[in-house]
PDB file of C-alpha atoms in Angstrom:
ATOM      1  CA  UNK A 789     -82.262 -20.129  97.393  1.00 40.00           C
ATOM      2  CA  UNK A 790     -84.493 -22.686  95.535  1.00 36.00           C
ATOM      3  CA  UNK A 791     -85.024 -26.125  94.335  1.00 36.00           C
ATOM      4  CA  UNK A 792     -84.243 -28.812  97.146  1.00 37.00           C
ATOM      5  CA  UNK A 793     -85.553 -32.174  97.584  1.00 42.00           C
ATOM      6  CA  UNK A 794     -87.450 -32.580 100.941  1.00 45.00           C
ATOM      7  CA  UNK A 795     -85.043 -33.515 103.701  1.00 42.00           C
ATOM      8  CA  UNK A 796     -81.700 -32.643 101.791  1.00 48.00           C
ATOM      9  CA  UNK A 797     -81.452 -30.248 104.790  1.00 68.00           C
ATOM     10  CA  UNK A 798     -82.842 -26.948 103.812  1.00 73.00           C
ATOM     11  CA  UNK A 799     -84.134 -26.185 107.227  1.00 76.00           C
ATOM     12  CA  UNK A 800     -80.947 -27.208 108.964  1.00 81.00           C
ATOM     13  CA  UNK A 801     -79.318 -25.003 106.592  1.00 85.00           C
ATOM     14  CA  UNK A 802     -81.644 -22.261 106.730  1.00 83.00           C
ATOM     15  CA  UNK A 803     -81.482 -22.163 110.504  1.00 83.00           C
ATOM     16  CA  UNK A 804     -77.445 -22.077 110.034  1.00 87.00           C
ATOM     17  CA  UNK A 805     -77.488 -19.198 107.778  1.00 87.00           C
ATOM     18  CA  UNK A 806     -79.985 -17.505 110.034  1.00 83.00           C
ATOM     19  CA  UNK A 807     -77.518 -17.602 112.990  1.00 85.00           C
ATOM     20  CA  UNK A 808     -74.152 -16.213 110.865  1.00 87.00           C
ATOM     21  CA  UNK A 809     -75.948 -13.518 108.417  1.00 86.00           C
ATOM     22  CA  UNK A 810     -77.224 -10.505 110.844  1.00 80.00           C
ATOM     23  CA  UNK A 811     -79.575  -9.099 107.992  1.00 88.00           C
ATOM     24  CA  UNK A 812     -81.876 -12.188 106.641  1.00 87.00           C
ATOM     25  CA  UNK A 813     -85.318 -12.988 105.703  1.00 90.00           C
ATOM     26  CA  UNK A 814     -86.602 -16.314 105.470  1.00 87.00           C
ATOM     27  CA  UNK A 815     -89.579 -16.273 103.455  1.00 89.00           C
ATOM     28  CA  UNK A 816     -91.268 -20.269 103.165  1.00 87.00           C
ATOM     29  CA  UNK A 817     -93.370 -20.521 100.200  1.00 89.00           C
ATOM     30  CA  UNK A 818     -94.684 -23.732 101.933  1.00 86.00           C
ATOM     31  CA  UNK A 819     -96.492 -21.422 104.324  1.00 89.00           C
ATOM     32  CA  UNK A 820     -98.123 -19.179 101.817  1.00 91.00           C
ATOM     33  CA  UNK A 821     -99.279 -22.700  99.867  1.00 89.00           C
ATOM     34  CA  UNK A 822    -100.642 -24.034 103.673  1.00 88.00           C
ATOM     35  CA  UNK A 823    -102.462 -20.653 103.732  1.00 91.00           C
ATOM     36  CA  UNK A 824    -103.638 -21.126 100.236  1.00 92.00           C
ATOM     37  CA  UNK A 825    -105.400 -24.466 100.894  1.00 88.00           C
ATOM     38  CA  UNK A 826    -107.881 -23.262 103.129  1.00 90.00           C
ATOM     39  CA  UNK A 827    -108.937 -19.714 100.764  1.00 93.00           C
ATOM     40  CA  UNK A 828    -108.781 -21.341  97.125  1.00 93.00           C
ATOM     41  CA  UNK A 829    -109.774 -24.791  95.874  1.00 93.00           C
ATOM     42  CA  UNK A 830    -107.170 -27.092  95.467  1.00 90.00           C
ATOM     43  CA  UNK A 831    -105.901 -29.605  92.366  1.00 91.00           C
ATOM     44  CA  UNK A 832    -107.064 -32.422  92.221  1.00 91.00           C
ATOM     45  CA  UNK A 833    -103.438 -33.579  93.152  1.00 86.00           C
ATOM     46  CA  UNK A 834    -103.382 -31.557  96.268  1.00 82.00           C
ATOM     47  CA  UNK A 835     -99.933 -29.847  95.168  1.00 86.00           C
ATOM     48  CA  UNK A 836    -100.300 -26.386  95.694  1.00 90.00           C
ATOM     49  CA  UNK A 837     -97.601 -25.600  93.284  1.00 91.00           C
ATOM     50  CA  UNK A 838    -100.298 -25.844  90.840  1.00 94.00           C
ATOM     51  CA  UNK A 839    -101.770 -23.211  91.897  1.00 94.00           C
ATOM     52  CA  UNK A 840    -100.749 -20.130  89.569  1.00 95.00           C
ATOM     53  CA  UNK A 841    -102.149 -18.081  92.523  1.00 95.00           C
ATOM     54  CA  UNK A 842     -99.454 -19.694  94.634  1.00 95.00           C
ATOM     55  CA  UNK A 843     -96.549 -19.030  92.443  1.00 95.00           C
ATOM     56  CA  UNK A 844     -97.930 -15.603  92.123  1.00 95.00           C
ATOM     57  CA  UNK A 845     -97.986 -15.242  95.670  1.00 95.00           C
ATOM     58  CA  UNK A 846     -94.660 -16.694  96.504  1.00 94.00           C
ATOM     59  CA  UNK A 847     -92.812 -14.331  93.100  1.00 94.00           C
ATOM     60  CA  UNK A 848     -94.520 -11.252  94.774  1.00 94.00           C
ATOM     61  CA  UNK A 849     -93.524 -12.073  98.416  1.00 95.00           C
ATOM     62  CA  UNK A 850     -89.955 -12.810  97.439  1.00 93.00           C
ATOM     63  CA  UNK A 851     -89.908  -9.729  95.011  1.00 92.00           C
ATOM     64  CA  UNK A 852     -91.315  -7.089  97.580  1.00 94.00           C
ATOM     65  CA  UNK A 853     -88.583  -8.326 100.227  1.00 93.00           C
ATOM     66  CA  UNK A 854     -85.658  -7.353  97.518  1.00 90.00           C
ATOM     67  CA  UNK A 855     -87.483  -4.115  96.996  1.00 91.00           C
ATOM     68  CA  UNK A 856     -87.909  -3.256 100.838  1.00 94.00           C
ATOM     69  CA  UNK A 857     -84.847  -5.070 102.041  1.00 93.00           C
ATOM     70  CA  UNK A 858     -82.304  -4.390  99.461  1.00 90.00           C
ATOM     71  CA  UNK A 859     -79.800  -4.654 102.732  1.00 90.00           C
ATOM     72  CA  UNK A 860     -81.055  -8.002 103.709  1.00 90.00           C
ATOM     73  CA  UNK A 861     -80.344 -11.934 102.422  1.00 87.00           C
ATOM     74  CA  UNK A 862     -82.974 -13.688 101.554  1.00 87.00           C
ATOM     75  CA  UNK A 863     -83.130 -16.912 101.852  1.00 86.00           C
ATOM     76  CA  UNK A 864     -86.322 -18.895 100.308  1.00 86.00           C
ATOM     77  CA  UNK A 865     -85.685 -22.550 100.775  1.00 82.00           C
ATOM     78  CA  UNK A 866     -88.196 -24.375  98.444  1.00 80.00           C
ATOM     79  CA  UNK A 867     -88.520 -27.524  96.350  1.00 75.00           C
ATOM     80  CA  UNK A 868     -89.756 -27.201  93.248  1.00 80.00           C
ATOM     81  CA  UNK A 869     -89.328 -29.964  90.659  1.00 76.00           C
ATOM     82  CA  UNK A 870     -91.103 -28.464  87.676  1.00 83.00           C
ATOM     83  CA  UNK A 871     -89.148 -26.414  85.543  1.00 81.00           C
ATOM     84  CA  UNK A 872     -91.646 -24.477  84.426  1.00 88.00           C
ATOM     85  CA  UNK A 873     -92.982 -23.363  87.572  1.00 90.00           C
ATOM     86  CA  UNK A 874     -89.253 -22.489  88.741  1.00 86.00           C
ATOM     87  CA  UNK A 875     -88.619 -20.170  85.852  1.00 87.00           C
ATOM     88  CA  UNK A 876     -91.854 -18.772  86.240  1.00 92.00           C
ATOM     89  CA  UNK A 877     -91.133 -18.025  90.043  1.00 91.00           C
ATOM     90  CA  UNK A 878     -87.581 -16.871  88.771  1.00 88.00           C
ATOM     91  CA  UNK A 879     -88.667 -14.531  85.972  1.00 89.00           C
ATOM     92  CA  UNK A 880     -90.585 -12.650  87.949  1.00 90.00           C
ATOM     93  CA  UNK A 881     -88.468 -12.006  91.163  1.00 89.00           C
ATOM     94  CA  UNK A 882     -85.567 -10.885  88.443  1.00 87.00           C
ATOM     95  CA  UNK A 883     -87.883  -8.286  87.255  1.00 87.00           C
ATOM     96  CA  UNK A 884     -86.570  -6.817  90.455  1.00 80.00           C
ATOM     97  CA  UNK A 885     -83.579  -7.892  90.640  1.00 81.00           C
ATOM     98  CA  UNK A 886     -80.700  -9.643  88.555  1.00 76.00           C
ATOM     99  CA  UNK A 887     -78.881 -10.701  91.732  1.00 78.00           C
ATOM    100  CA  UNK A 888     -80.707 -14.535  92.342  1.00 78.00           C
ATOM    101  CA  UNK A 889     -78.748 -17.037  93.304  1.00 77.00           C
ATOM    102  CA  UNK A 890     -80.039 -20.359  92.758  1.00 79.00           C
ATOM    103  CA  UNK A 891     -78.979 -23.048  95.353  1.00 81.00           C
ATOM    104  CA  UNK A 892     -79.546 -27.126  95.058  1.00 80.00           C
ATOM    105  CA  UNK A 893     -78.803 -29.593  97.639  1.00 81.00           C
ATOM    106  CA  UNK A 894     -78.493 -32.724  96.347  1.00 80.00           C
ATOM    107  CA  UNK A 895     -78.357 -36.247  98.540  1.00 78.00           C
ATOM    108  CA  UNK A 896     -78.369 -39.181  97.220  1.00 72.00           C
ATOM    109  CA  UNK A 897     -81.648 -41.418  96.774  1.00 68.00           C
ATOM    110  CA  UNK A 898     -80.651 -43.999 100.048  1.00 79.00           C
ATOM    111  CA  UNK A 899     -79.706 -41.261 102.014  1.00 78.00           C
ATOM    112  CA  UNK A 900     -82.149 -39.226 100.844  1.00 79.00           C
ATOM    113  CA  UNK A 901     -84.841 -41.817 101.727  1.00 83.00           C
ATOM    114  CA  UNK A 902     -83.591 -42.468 104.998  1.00 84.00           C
ATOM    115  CA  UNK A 903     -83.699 -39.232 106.075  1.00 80.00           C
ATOM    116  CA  UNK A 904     -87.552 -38.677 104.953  1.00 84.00           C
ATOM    117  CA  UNK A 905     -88.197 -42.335 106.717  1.00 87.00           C
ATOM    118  CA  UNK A 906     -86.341 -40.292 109.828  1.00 86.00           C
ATOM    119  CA  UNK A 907     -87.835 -36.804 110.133  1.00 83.00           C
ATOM    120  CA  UNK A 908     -90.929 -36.758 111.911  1.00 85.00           C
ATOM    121  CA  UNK A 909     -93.360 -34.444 110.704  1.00 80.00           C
ATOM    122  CA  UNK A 910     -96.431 -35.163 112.666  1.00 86.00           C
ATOM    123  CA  UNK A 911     -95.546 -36.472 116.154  1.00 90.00           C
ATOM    124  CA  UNK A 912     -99.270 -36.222 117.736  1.00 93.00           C
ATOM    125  CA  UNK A 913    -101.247 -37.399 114.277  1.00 92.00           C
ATOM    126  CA  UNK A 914     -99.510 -40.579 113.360  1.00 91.00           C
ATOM    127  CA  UNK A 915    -101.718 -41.585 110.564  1.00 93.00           C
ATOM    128  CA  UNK A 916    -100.738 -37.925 108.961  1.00 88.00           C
ATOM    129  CA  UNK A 917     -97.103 -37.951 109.670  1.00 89.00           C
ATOM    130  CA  UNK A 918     -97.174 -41.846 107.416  1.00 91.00           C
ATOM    131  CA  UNK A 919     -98.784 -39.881 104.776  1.00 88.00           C
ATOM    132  CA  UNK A 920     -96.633 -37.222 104.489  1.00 84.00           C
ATOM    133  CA  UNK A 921     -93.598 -39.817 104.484  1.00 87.00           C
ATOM    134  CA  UNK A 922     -95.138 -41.264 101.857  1.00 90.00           C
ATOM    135  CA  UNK A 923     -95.838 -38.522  99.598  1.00 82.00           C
ATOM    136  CA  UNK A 924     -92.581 -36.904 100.038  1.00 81.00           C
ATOM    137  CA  UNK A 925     -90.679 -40.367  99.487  1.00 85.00           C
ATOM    138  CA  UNK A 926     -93.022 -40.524  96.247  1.00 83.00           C
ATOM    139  CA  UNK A 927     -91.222 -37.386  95.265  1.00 77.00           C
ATOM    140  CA  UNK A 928     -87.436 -38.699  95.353  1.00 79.00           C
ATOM    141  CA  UNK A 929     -87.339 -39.795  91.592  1.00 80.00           C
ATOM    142  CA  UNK A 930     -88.816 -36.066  89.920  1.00 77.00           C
ATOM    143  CA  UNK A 931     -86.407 -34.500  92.762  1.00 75.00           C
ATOM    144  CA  UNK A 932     -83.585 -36.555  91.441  1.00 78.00           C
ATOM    145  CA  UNK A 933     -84.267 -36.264  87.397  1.00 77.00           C
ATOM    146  CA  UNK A 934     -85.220 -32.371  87.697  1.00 74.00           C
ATOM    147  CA  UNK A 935     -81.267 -31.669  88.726  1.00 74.00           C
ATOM    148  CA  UNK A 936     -79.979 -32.878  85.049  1.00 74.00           C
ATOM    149  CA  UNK A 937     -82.169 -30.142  84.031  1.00 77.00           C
ATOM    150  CA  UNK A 938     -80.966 -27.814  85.910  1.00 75.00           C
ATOM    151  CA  UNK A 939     -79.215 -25.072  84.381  1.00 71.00           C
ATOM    152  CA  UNK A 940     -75.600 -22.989  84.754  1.00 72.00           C
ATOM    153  CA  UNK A 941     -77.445 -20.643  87.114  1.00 72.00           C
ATOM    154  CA  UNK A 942     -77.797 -23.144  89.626  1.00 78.00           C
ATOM    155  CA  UNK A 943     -75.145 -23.534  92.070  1.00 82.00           C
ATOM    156  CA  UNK A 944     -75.577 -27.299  92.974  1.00 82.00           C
ATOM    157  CA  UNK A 945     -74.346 -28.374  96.596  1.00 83.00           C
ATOM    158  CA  UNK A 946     -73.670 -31.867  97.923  1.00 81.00           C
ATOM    159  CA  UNK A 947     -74.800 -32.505 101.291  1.00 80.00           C
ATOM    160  CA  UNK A 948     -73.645 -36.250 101.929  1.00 75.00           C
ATOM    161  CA  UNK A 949     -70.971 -35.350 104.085  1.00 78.00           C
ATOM    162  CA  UNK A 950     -71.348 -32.270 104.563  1.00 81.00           C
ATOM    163  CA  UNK A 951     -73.415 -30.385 107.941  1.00 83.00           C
ATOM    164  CA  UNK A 952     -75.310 -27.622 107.648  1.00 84.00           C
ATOM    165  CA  UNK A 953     -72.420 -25.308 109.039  1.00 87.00           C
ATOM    166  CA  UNK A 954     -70.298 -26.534 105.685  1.00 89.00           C
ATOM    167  CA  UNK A 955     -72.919 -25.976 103.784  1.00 88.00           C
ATOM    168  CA  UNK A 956     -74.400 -22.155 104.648  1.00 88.00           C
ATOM    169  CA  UNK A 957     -70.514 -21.049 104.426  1.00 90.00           C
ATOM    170  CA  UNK A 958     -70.488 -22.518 101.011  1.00 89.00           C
ATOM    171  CA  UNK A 959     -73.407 -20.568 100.015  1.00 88.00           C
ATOM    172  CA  UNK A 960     -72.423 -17.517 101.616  1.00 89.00           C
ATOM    173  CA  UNK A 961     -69.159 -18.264  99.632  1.00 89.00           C
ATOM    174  CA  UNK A 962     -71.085 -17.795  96.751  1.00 85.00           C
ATOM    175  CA  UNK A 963     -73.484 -15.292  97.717  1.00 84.00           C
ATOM    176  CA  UNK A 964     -70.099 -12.833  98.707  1.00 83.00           C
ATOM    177  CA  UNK A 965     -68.130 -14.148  95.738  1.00 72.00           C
TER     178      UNK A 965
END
């Protein structure tokens, strides 16, 4: 799974899929970038995802678990907007293995800002928690414009009405199908 805007319910999701599938890995490239920022200077723009060392990082994790867990799902929930970086990340877990799945769940901008406004990140630091709202809300209009580009291998899911139950049998749908 790949390529969903922050709070479109990837970790709601996630967690679903966790409980139904008895053979999953969930693999957060937003760990390995967290780890990243405190052994390798950052951008200027403080986006890991810059980092070539981070997409390397995250294509390698998710590649090894296909290799060592061909028996296992895994699930990689991520947002990346840039295409570039996604087919790079792509290219090189298919070296591996042809069966990728690429997931999107798409809200709609209110909704979608609401629930970033919502979510708190931070609870004991809330000067930090306002500037994560920020940035991610910041985010909303590449999120948006990055899902016209997105091509037929993306399997692109609605979650506006629909729970996180709905939506992990819809991808498990797919995955079986």
């Amino acid at each position: 799974m790949d390529q969903r805007p922050f709070r479109a319910g990837k970790s709601s999701v996630t967690d679903r899929l966790t409980r139904i599938v008895g053979k999953i890995i969930f693999f957060d490239p937003e760990e390995a970038g967290f780890h990243l920022r405190a052994w390798v200077p950052m951008p200027e723009s403080g986006n890991f995802q810059e980092l070539a060392c981070w997409r390397d990082v995250v294509a390698q994790s998710c590649a090894a678990f296909v290799r060592h867990y061909p028996d296992h799902l895994l699930v990689v929930p991520m947002t990346v907007v840039n295409d570039a970086y996604r087919r790079e990340i792509s290219d090189i877990i298919r070296k591996d293995t042809d069966d990728v799945l690429h997931f999107r769940l798409s809200v709609g901008g209110e909704l979608h800002a609401q629930r970033i406004t919502d979510q708190v990140v931070h609870p004991d630091d809330p000067v930090r928690d306002a500037e994560v709202k920020t940035w991610r809300l910041a985010q909303i209009d590449s999120a948006m414009a990055c899902e016209g580009r997105l091509g037929a291998d993306t399997v692109v899911l609605l979650t506006d009405d629909a729970g996180p139950r709905q939506l992990a049998e819809r991808i498990l749908t797919e995955v079986n199908g």
